[in-house]
XYZ file of C-alpha atoms in Angstrom:
336
model
C -0.279 0.071 0.024
C 1.339 2.936 -1.278
C 0.886 5.558 1.882
C 1.526 2.641 4.681
C 5.215 4.283 5.336
C 3.753 7.402 5.779
C 1.059 5.933 8.264
C 2.943 4.433 10.849
C 5.731 7.004 10.624
C 3.033 9.743 11.558
C 1.685 7.145 14.041
C 4.855 6.817 15.788
C 5.494 10.312 16.493
C 2.011 12.084 17.626
C -1.608 11.348 18.162
C -3.513 11.124 14.909
C -6.760 12.791 14.069
C -9.597 11.000 12.398
C -12.624 13.283 11.392
C -16.115 13.489 13.195
C -19.717 12.625 11.944
C -20.734 12.475 8.237
C -24.417 12.261 9.149
C -24.516 15.456 11.371
C -22.844 17.513 8.812
C -25.327 16.185 5.794
C -28.423 17.075 8.270
C -27.551 20.540 7.696
C -28.296 20.319 3.773
C -32.014 19.159 4.566
C -31.906 17.340 1.651
C -35.060 16.010 0.540
C -36.339 12.750 -1.786
C -35.665 14.382 -4.941
C -31.887 15.662 -3.681
C -30.971 12.058 -2.654
C -32.652 10.716 -6.276
C -30.700 13.609 -8.380
C -31.347 13.449 -12.367
C -29.868 9.599 -12.167
C -32.251 8.586 -9.978
C -35.255 10.109 -10.809
C -37.588 7.677 -11.741
C -36.409 5.173 -9.139
C -39.491 2.889 -8.505
C -38.308 2.840 -4.172
C -37.787 5.969 -1.909
C -33.982 6.663 -0.989
C -34.524 9.556 1.398
C -31.814 8.527 4.102
C -29.359 6.661 1.542
C -26.426 8.603 2.671
C -23.914 6.772 0.617
C -25.827 7.483 -2.187
C -24.908 10.994 -2.267
C -21.668 9.954 -2.974
C -23.173 10.078 -6.691
C -25.919 12.432 -6.540
C -24.672 15.149 -4.523
C -20.660 14.554 -4.383
C -20.214 18.300 -3.970
C -21.901 18.193 -0.392
C -19.881 15.202 0.219
C -16.418 16.937 -1.089
C -17.232 19.751 0.917
C -18.077 17.960 4.277
C -14.558 16.139 3.552
C -12.852 19.446 3.294
C -14.182 21.180 6.677
C -13.066 18.392 8.431
C -9.415 18.116 6.907
C -9.370 22.142 7.510
C -10.280 21.648 11.412
C -7.150 19.471 11.571
C -7.707 15.467 10.236
C -5.168 13.355 9.400
C -7.725 10.733 8.572
C -10.857 10.612 6.571
C -13.753 8.322 6.342
C -15.210 7.471 2.899
C -18.867 8.392 3.172
C -19.638 4.088 2.957
C -20.890 3.419 6.162
C -23.993 1.086 4.620
C -21.856 0.158 1.518
C -22.773 -3.403 1.248
C -25.413 -5.551 -0.663
C -26.840 -6.306 2.570
C -27.488 -2.712 3.847
C -28.314 -1.385 0.261
C -31.171 -4.146 -0.319
C -33.376 -1.668 2.141
C -33.167 0.685 -1.548
C -32.893 -1.974 -3.832
C -29.970 -1.009 -4.865
C -27.402 -3.908 -4.307
C -25.886 -3.487 -8.392
C -24.817 -0.130 -6.977
C -22.677 -1.210 -4.147
C -19.268 -1.345 -6.073
C -19.870 2.085 -7.971
C -21.108 3.659 -4.401
C -17.906 2.670 -2.697
C -15.075 2.975 -5.579
C -16.813 7.009 -6.106
C -17.076 7.473 -2.496
C -13.435 6.809 -2.105
C -12.348 8.407 -5.068
C -13.544 11.807 -3.520
C -12.174 11.063 -0.012
C -8.881 10.390 -2.058
C -9.071 13.783 -4.157
C -9.778 15.958 -1.421
C -6.727 14.502 0.788
C -4.287 14.903 -2.028
C -5.174 18.169 -1.795
C -4.431 18.968 1.327
C -1.117 16.605 1.242
C 0.183 18.757 -1.725
C -0.130 22.058 0.385
C 1.596 20.276 3.176
C 3.534 17.459 2.560
C 4.449 17.481 6.251
C 1.176 16.492 7.355
C -0.370 14.118 4.841
C -3.520 12.744 4.950
C -5.172 9.696 5.146
C -8.369 7.809 3.543
C -9.925 5.250 5.790
C -12.501 3.338 3.904
C -15.695 3.227 6.238
C -17.009 -0.012 6.665
C -20.398 -0.513 9.083
C -21.469 -3.348 10.494
C -24.556 -4.120 8.290
C -28.195 -4.135 9.530
C -28.051 -8.010 10.304
C -26.190 -9.816 13.040
C -24.813 -13.198 12.885
C -24.663 -14.090 16.516
C -28.345 -13.240 17.331
C -31.581 -14.349 16.011
C -34.187 -11.616 15.301
C -36.669 -13.683 16.186
C -37.606 -13.928 20.200
C -39.493 -17.258 19.299
C -36.872 -18.646 17.492
C -33.028 -18.317 19.154
C -31.578 -20.392 16.778
C -32.488 -18.506 13.562
C -29.811 -16.169 11.879
C -30.999 -13.786 9.519
C -27.770 -13.497 7.808
C -24.722 -16.158 7.392
C -20.897 -15.749 7.911
C -20.520 -16.548 4.095
C -23.054 -14.030 2.902
C -21.382 -11.504 4.993
C -17.597 -12.401 3.580
C -18.984 -12.131 0.082
C -20.654 -8.698 0.849
C -17.822 -7.304 2.815
C -15.355 -8.416 0.308
C -17.068 -6.652 -2.708
C -16.940 -3.525 -0.644
C -13.760 -3.204 0.262
C -11.630 -4.499 -3.341
C -13.892 -1.271 -4.152
C -12.710 1.276 -1.563
C -9.123 -0.487 -2.257
C -9.474 0.395 -5.995
C -10.855 3.843 -5.465
C -7.810 4.860 -3.181
C -8.075 3.975 0.413
C -5.507 3.678 2.316
C -7.120 1.996 5.632
C -9.672 -0.145 5.909
C -11.963 0.692 8.409
C -14.056 -2.212 10.150
C -16.288 0.221 12.447
C -19.338 0.434 14.912
C -19.064 -3.551 15.399
C -21.810 -4.445 17.581
C -21.569 -7.944 16.541
C -17.523 -9.288 16.529
C -18.874 -12.670 14.507
C -19.760 -9.971 11.614
C -16.577 -8.317 12.162
C -14.145 -11.511 11.890
C -16.527 -12.144 8.177
C -15.299 -8.872 7.373
C -11.700 -9.372 8.580
C -11.761 -12.643 6.882
C -12.501 -10.819 3.468
C -9.957 -7.998 3.970
C -6.948 -11.354 4.682
C -8.168 -12.907 1.691
C -8.074 -9.745 -0.530
C -4.580 -9.558 1.037
C -3.418 -12.581 0.082
C -4.836 -12.239 -3.665
C -3.112 -8.907 -4.461
C 0.019 -9.655 -2.149
C -0.521 -6.581 -0.545
C -0.463 -5.543 3.368
C -3.486 -3.514 4.204
C -3.585 -1.279 7.386
C -6.761 -2.353 9.087
C -8.439 -0.187 11.733
C -11.097 -2.214 13.998
C -13.595 -0.255 16.213
C -16.227 -1.994 18.098
C -18.971 -0.126 19.886
C -20.474 -0.907 23.862
C -23.690 -0.828 23.783
C -24.748 -0.054 27.292
C -23.592 0.632 30.988
C -22.565 -3.177 31.438
C -19.892 -2.412 29.299
C -20.378 -4.948 26.561
C -20.896 -5.082 23.131
C -24.568 -5.819 21.845
C -23.458 -9.540 21.928
C -22.173 -9.431 25.110
C -18.503 -9.088 24.692
C -16.605 -7.378 27.500
C -13.512 -5.277 25.794
C -11.569 -7.625 26.724
C -13.100 -10.341 25.073
C -13.371 -8.200 22.193
C -9.906 -7.188 21.847
C -9.083 -10.912 22.330
C -11.366 -12.031 19.467
C -10.020 -9.650 16.651
C -6.463 -9.747 17.793
C -5.602 -13.055 15.091
C -5.008 -10.602 12.349
C -1.647 -8.015 12.356
C -4.475 -5.035 12.615
C -3.066 -1.397 12.260
C -5.421 -0.436 15.305
C -8.364 -1.392 17.819
C -10.540 0.945 19.592
C -14.077 1.831 20.065
C -16.837 4.254 18.916
C -20.436 5.721 18.901
C -22.784 4.530 21.552
C -21.233 6.153 24.461
C -19.555 9.678 25.282
C -16.224 10.285 25.923
C -16.777 9.892 29.591
C -18.307 6.504 29.481
C -15.675 5.116 27.170
C -12.824 6.002 29.507
C -12.557 2.317 31.125
C -13.140 0.254 28.041
C -10.258 2.233 26.188
C -7.915 1.443 29.409
C -8.490 -2.186 28.852
C -7.653 -2.153 25.365
C -4.392 0.547 26.014
C -3.379 -2.036 28.837
C -3.872 -5.307 27.246
C -3.156 -4.304 23.036
C -0.174 -4.579 21.135
C -1.820 -2.335 18.907
C -2.211 1.112 18.133
C -5.323 2.114 20.040
C -8.242 4.570 18.538
C -11.457 6.006 19.828
C -14.107 8.439 18.817
C -16.775 8.518 20.883
C -20.380 10.378 20.362
C -20.933 14.363 21.408
C -22.145 12.977 24.548
C -25.278 10.943 24.897
C -28.369 11.624 22.714
C -31.173 14.018 24.972
C -34.796 13.230 24.891
C -35.066 14.209 20.986
C -32.256 12.350 19.811
C -30.007 15.298 19.480
C -26.505 15.362 20.807
C -25.686 18.645 23.062
C -22.262 18.684 24.342
C -19.782 21.377 23.133
C -16.913 20.944 21.640
C -15.068 22.553 24.753
C -16.887 20.126 26.802
C -15.840 17.029 24.151
C -12.182 18.036 24.521
C -12.195 18.449 28.101
C -13.268 15.011 28.611
C -10.760 13.497 25.773
C -7.884 15.390 28.109
C -7.991 12.145 30.273
C -7.386 10.080 27.593
C -4.103 11.907 26.519
C -3.455 12.348 30.289
C -3.576 8.914 30.967
C -1.403 7.660 27.240
C -4.271 5.932 26.406
C -4.787 6.811 22.392
C -3.040 6.651 19.347
C -5.938 7.972 17.129
C -8.793 10.150 17.950
C -11.671 11.732 16.675
C -15.909 11.750 16.726
C -18.577 10.324 16.243
C -22.497 10.937 16.299
C -23.268 14.468 16.963
C -19.998 15.718 16.370
C -18.909 18.573 13.967
C -15.292 20.301 12.504
C -15.580 22.585 15.414
C -15.483 19.689 17.641
C -12.335 18.122 15.717
C -10.910 21.173 15.978
C -11.129 21.321 20.019
C -9.882 17.691 20.363
C -7.188 18.419 17.642
C -5.460 21.568 19.837
C -5.868 19.883 22.978
C -3.780 16.418 21.896
C -1.583 18.423 20.059
C -0.155 18.728 23.525
C 0.348 15.503 24.368
C 2.620 12.289 23.570
C 1.234 9.403 21.621
C 0.461 6.313 23.103
C 3.577 4.005 23.797
C 3.080 0.253 21.637
C 3.401 -2.497 24.502
C 5.357 -5.439 23.344
C 3.511 -8.585 24.416
C 5.668 -11.989 24.578
């Protein structure tokens, strides 16, 4: 992978900044059904409003603008607009046939903007992380309470879907593959298996970020794993980083990051929400509040990569970037 050397060098020198929420920023555009459709999908037979990944094809200027704002705020790593970019998730919109194009074009948009910023300041190279969401199916749990043995998806179906997405993300110019918001580690294992296949077939080494999500105060993922169990489950691959994102605000995430930081030989990433949602599902935490909480991560030496998830904006990312620039990056642990 072309930029891997620069990526590892940057990680050894400082805490890298990941971008913030794409959805939060796109909400500001107040796009309606016809905006999602654009000219190309004007006569699509099914509703598409809410399919944010589709905007890479119909409103690419908006996606480009969001990426640019995060890079201006100090982000080193930009996520592609592909959180739902699998045939499994796109089935909701009957757009499975568009999956390769959606991922390829999204990666191309992010690549172009990152390259612009790197060209302006070669001492601060910018990297593209291909975003691979968890899909809307779970391989470990039954969606039917009356049939606990039932599964809505198989490991093989997940592997095939993830492989198609990952190949398109790489072809479009991604430097990193980011398997994120993992609520079911078996889904993540299917994605990691697919990535490993691609590594073998293409004879390349892909920097892989893995980010789980702790779904409630019990400190477990939706499929029931503790932070330590999650780490053990994904440690069979040579990962770039392991971490947590979403579901919790920065304060609530601290103990789980401590578990990762003390037990992992990988770099550690975190991108929490801007606090917990209020009664209306909005995130109220200001950039200053969020940065103040993330100070604890930096002071304790818990992180190598930091960003924001739901509710975060370029202002949040700028506040976080300004704060962590004063702290050294976490030292990697050696385990025999």
